[in-house]
PDB file of N, CA and C in Angstrom:
ATOM      1  N   MET A 200       0.831  -1.118  -0.006  1.00  0.00           N
ATOM      2  CA  MET A 200      -0.065   0.025  -0.026  1.00  0.00           C
ATOM      3  C   MET A 200       0.899   1.338  -0.054  1.00  0.00           C
ATOM      4  N   LEU A 201       1.908   1.209   0.718  1.00  0.00           N
ATOM      5  CA  LEU A 201       2.831   2.357   0.822  1.00  0.00           C
ATOM      6  C   LEU A 201       3.534   2.600  -0.628  1.00  0.00           C
ATOM      7  N   ARG A 202       3.779   1.667  -1.328  1.00  0.00           N
ATOM      8  CA  ARG A 202       4.212   1.749  -2.592  1.00  0.00           C
ATOM      9  C   ARG A 202       3.507   2.576  -3.458  1.00  0.00           C
ATOM     10  N   LEU A 203       2.146   2.460  -3.472  1.00  0.00           N
ATOM     11  CA  LEU A 203       1.329   3.267  -4.165  1.00  0.00           C
ATOM     12  C   LEU A 203       1.098   4.684  -3.612  1.00  0.00           C
ATOM     13  N   LYS A 204       0.959   4.785  -2.405  1.00  0.00           N
ATOM     14  CA  LYS A 204       1.069   6.098  -1.635  1.00  0.00           C
ATOM     15  C   LYS A 204       2.271   6.908  -2.095  1.00  0.00           C
ATOM     16  N   PHE A 205       3.410   6.250  -2.123  1.00  0.00           N
ATOM     17  CA  PHE A 205       4.655   6.951  -2.312  1.00  0.00           C
ATOM     18  C   PHE A 205       5.179   6.813  -3.801  1.00  0.00           C
ATOM     19  N   SER A 206       4.201   6.651  -4.754  1.00  0.00           N
ATOM     20  CA  SER A 206       4.691   6.579  -6.117  1.00  0.00           C
ATOM     21  C   SER A 206       5.358   7.530  -6.748  1.00  0.00           C
ATOM     22  N   ASP A 207       5.429   8.754  -6.282  1.00  0.00           N
ATOM     23  CA  ASP A 207       6.020   9.833  -6.610  1.00  0.00           C
ATOM     24  C   ASP A 207       7.473   9.768  -6.018  1.00  0.00           C
ATOM     25  N   LYS A 208       7.893   8.845  -5.282  1.00  0.00           N
ATOM     26  CA  LYS A 208       9.182   8.648  -4.838  1.00  0.00           C
ATOM     27  C   LYS A 208       9.651   7.132  -4.960  1.00  0.00           C
ATOM     28  N   PRO A 209       9.914   6.916  -6.407  1.00  0.00           N
ATOM     29  CA  PRO A 209      10.412   5.687  -6.704  1.00  0.00           C
ATOM     30  C   PRO A 209      11.609   5.132  -6.169  1.00  0.00           C
ATOM     31  N   ASP A 210      12.436   6.046  -5.627  1.00  0.00           N
ATOM     32  CA  ASP A 210      13.912   5.765  -5.125  1.00  0.00           C
ATOM     33  C   ASP A 210      13.754   5.164  -3.761  1.00  0.00           C
ATOM     34  N   ILE A 211      12.528   5.038  -2.997  1.00  0.00           N
ATOM     35  CA  ILE A 211      12.321   4.434  -1.878  1.00  0.00           C
ATOM     36  C   ILE A 211      12.333   2.884  -2.043  1.00  0.00           C
ATOM     37  N   SER A 212      13.285   2.132  -1.359  1.00  0.00           N
ATOM     38  CA  SER A 212      13.325   0.873  -1.444  1.00  0.00           C
ATOM     39  C   SER A 212      12.255  -0.044  -0.862  1.00  0.00           C
ATOM     40  N   PHE A 213      11.991  -1.175  -1.360  1.00  0.00           N
ATOM     41  CA  PHE A 213      11.161  -2.073  -0.931  1.00  0.00           C
ATOM     42  C   PHE A 213      11.328  -2.215   0.682  1.00  0.00           C
ATOM     43  N   THR A 214      12.790  -2.578   0.902  1.00  0.00           N
ATOM     44  CA  THR A 214      13.280  -2.599   2.255  1.00  0.00           C
ATOM     45  C   THR A 214      12.780  -1.497   3.262  1.00  0.00           C
ATOM     46  N   ASP A 215      13.034  -0.336   2.690  1.00  0.00           N
ATOM     47  CA  ASP A 215      12.635   0.936   3.258  1.00  0.00           C
ATOM     48  C   ASP A 215      11.122   0.939   3.741  1.00  0.00           C
ATOM     49  N   LEU A 216      10.421   0.571   2.668  1.00  0.00           N
ATOM     50  CA  LEU A 216       8.857   0.741   2.980  1.00  0.00           C
ATOM     51  C   LEU A 216       8.584  -0.332   3.810  1.00  0.00           C
ATOM     52  N   THR A 217       9.106  -1.479   3.909  1.00  0.00           N
ATOM     53  CA  THR A 217       8.681  -2.479   4.914  1.00  0.00           C
ATOM     54  C   THR A 217       9.026  -2.091   6.221  1.00  0.00           C
ATOM     55  N   SER A 218      10.409  -1.444   6.392  1.00  0.00           N
ATOM     56  CA  SER A 218      10.891  -1.054   7.852  1.00  0.00           C
ATOM     57  C   SER A 218       9.995  -0.034   8.242  1.00  0.00           C
ATOM     58  N   MET A 219       9.334   0.783   7.315  1.00  0.00           N
ATOM     59  CA  MET A 219       8.316   1.773   7.671  1.00  0.00           C
ATOM     60  C   MET A 219       7.146   1.351   8.236  1.00  0.00           C
ATOM     61  N   VAL A 220       6.581   0.310   7.803  1.00  0.00           N
ATOM     62  CA  VAL A 220       5.258  -0.330   8.205  1.00  0.00           C
ATOM     63  C   VAL A 220       5.567  -1.062   9.512  1.00  0.00           C
ATOM     64  N   VAL A 221       6.688  -1.752   9.741  1.00  0.00           N
ATOM     65  CA  VAL A 221       7.042  -2.480  10.846  1.00  0.00           C
ATOM     66  C   VAL A 221       7.268  -1.386  12.057  1.00  0.00           C
ATOM     67  N   MET A 222       7.850  -0.278  11.729  1.00  0.00           N
ATOM     68  CA  MET A 222       8.070   0.648  12.647  1.00  0.00           C
ATOM     69  C   MET A 222       6.812   1.163  13.185  1.00  0.00           C
ATOM     70  N   THR A 223       6.022   1.639  12.060  1.00  0.00           N
ATOM     71  CA  THR A 223       4.696   2.074  12.493  1.00  0.00           C
ATOM     72  C   THR A 223       3.896   1.158  13.292  1.00  0.00           C
ATOM     73  N   GLU A 224       3.821   0.070  12.966  1.00  0.00           N
ATOM     74  CA  GLU A 224       3.007  -1.041  13.747  1.00  0.00           C
ATOM     75  C   GLU A 224       3.613  -1.163  15.192  1.00  0.00           C
ATOM     76  N   LEU A 225       5.003  -1.092  15.363  1.00  0.00           N
ATOM     77  CA  LEU A 225       5.471  -1.055  16.616  1.00  0.00           C
ATOM     78  C   LEU A 225       5.757   0.181  17.514  1.00  0.00           C
ATOM     79  N   GLY A 226       5.337   1.347  16.877  1.00  0.00           N
ATOM     80  CA  GLY A 226       5.364   2.707  17.544  1.00  0.00           C
ATOM     81  C   GLY A 226       6.731   3.185  17.580  1.00  0.00           C
ATOM     82  N   ILE A 227       7.532   2.725  16.669  1.00  0.00           N
ATOM     83  CA  ILE A 227       8.986   3.364  16.545  1.00  0.00           C
ATOM     84  C   ILE A 227       8.964   4.568  15.706  1.00  0.00           C
ATOM     85  N   THR A 228       9.576   5.586  16.191  1.00  0.00           N
ATOM     86  CA  THR A 228       9.598   6.846  15.460  1.00  0.00           C
ATOM     87  C   THR A 228      11.239   7.295  15.261  1.00  0.00           C
ATOM     88  N   GLN A 229      12.001   6.746  15.927  1.00  0.00           N
ATOM     89  CA  GLN A 229      13.401   7.087  16.040  1.00  0.00           C
ATOM     90  C   GLN A 229      14.076   5.908  15.122  1.00  0.00           C
ATOM     91  N   ILE A 230      15.019   6.517  14.113  1.00  0.00           N
ATOM     92  CA  ILE A 230      15.793   5.506  13.425  1.00  0.00           C
ATOM     93  C   ILE A 230      17.278   6.022  13.312  1.00  0.00           C
ATOM     94  N   MET A 231      18.183   5.138  13.392  1.00  0.00           N
ATOM     95  CA  MET A 231      19.595   5.597  13.233  1.00  0.00           C
ATOM     96  C   MET A 231      19.881   5.264  11.739  1.00  0.00           C
ATOM     97  N   THR A 232      19.897   6.414  10.811  1.00  0.00           N
ATOM     98  CA  THR A 232      20.141   5.965   9.374  1.00  0.00           C
ATOM     99  C   THR A 232      20.651   7.233   8.871  1.00  0.00           C
ATOM    100  N   ALA A 233      21.424   7.161   7.699  1.00  0.00           N
ATOM    101  CA  ALA A 233      21.748   8.345   6.778  1.00  0.00           C
ATOM    102  C   ALA A 233      20.862   8.383   5.642  1.00  0.00           C
ATOM    103  N   ASP A 234      19.821   7.557   5.607  1.00  0.00           N
ATOM    104  CA  ASP A 234      18.938   7.645   4.455  1.00  0.00           C
ATOM    105  C   ASP A 234      17.742   8.641   4.866  1.00  0.00           C
ATOM    106  N   ALA A 235      17.652   9.650   4.023  1.00  0.00           N
ATOM    107  CA  ALA A 235      16.726  10.632   4.295  1.00  0.00           C
ATOM    108  C   ALA A 235      15.404  10.492   3.880  1.00  0.00           C
ATOM    109  N   HIS A 236      15.007   9.158   3.255  1.00  0.00           N
ATOM    110  CA  HIS A 236      13.757   8.806   2.782  1.00  0.00           C
ATOM    111  C   HIS A 236      12.702   8.736   4.095  1.00  0.00           C
ATOM    112  N   PHE A 237      13.378   8.336   5.278  1.00  0.00           N
ATOM    113  CA  PHE A 237      12.454   8.068   6.348  1.00  0.00           C
ATOM    114  C   PHE A 237      12.044   9.380   6.841  1.00  0.00           C
ATOM    115  N   THR A 238      12.542  10.547   6.622  1.00  0.00           N
ATOM    116  CA  THR A 238      12.012  11.946   7.006  1.00  0.00           C
ATOM    117  C   THR A 238      11.266  12.522   5.832  1.00  0.00           C
ATOM    118  N   HIS A 239      11.507  12.198   4.713  1.00  0.00           N
ATOM    119  CA  HIS A 239      10.768  12.653   3.479  1.00  0.00           C
ATOM    120  C   HIS A 239       9.322  12.240   3.558  1.00  0.00           C
ATOM    121  N   VAL A 240       8.915  10.993   3.928  1.00  0.00           N
ATOM    122  CA  VAL A 240       7.624  10.406   3.705  1.00  0.00           C
ATOM    123  C   VAL A 240       6.642  11.314   4.796  1.00  0.00           C
ATOM    124  N   GLY A 241       6.943  11.821   5.714  1.00  0.00           N
ATOM    125  CA  GLY A 241       5.984  12.548   6.558  1.00  0.00           C
ATOM    126  C   GLY A 241       5.163  11.749   7.448  1.00  0.00           C
ATOM    127  N   MET A 242       5.886  10.594   7.836  1.00  0.00           N
ATOM    128  CA  MET A 242       5.215   9.691   8.783  1.00  0.00           C
ATOM    129  C   MET A 242       5.823   9.737  10.218  1.00  0.00           C
ATOM    130  N   GLY A 243       6.366  10.883  10.572  1.00  0.00           N
ATOM    131  CA  GLY A 243       6.766  11.245  11.822  1.00  0.00           C
ATOM    132  C   GLY A 243       8.042  10.547  12.132  1.00  0.00           C
ATOM    133  N   PHE A 244       8.795   9.961  11.418  1.00  0.00           N
ATOM    134  CA  PHE A 244      10.293   9.414  11.746  1.00  0.00           C
ATOM    135  C   PHE A 244      11.245  10.563  11.952  1.00  0.00           C
ATOM    136  N   GLN A 245      12.094  10.296  12.902  1.00  0.00           N
ATOM    137  CA  GLN A 245      13.295  11.213  13.191  1.00  0.00           C
ATOM    138  C   GLN A 245      14.496  10.313  13.062  1.00  0.00           C
ATOM    139  N   CYS A 246      15.483  10.811  12.333  1.00  0.00           N
ATOM    140  CA  CYS A 246      16.767  10.336  12.263  1.00  0.00           C
ATOM    141  C   CYS A 246      17.602  10.896  13.498  1.00  0.00           C
ATOM    142  N   VAL A 247      18.262   9.980  14.225  1.00  0.00           N
ATOM    143  CA  VAL A 247      18.982  10.296  15.266  1.00  0.00           C
ATOM    144  C   VAL A 247      20.589  10.030  15.023  1.00  0.00           C
ATOM    145  N   PRO A 248      21.471  10.832  15.390  1.00  0.00           N
ATOM    146  CA  PRO A 248      22.887  10.850  15.119  1.00  0.00           C
ATOM    147  C   PRO A 248      23.530   9.550  15.655  1.00  0.00           C
TER     148      PRO A 248
END
């Protein structure tokens, strides 16, 4: 479902989308990554240093 929602962002990988679904279901909002896709989707994720 997220693939369709973010069809305007084709560079987001299947792995990133899957991680976003799992994180949302578990209530996780902070992630350690250099991947800016997590902040670009507007789902409330925060990258931590």
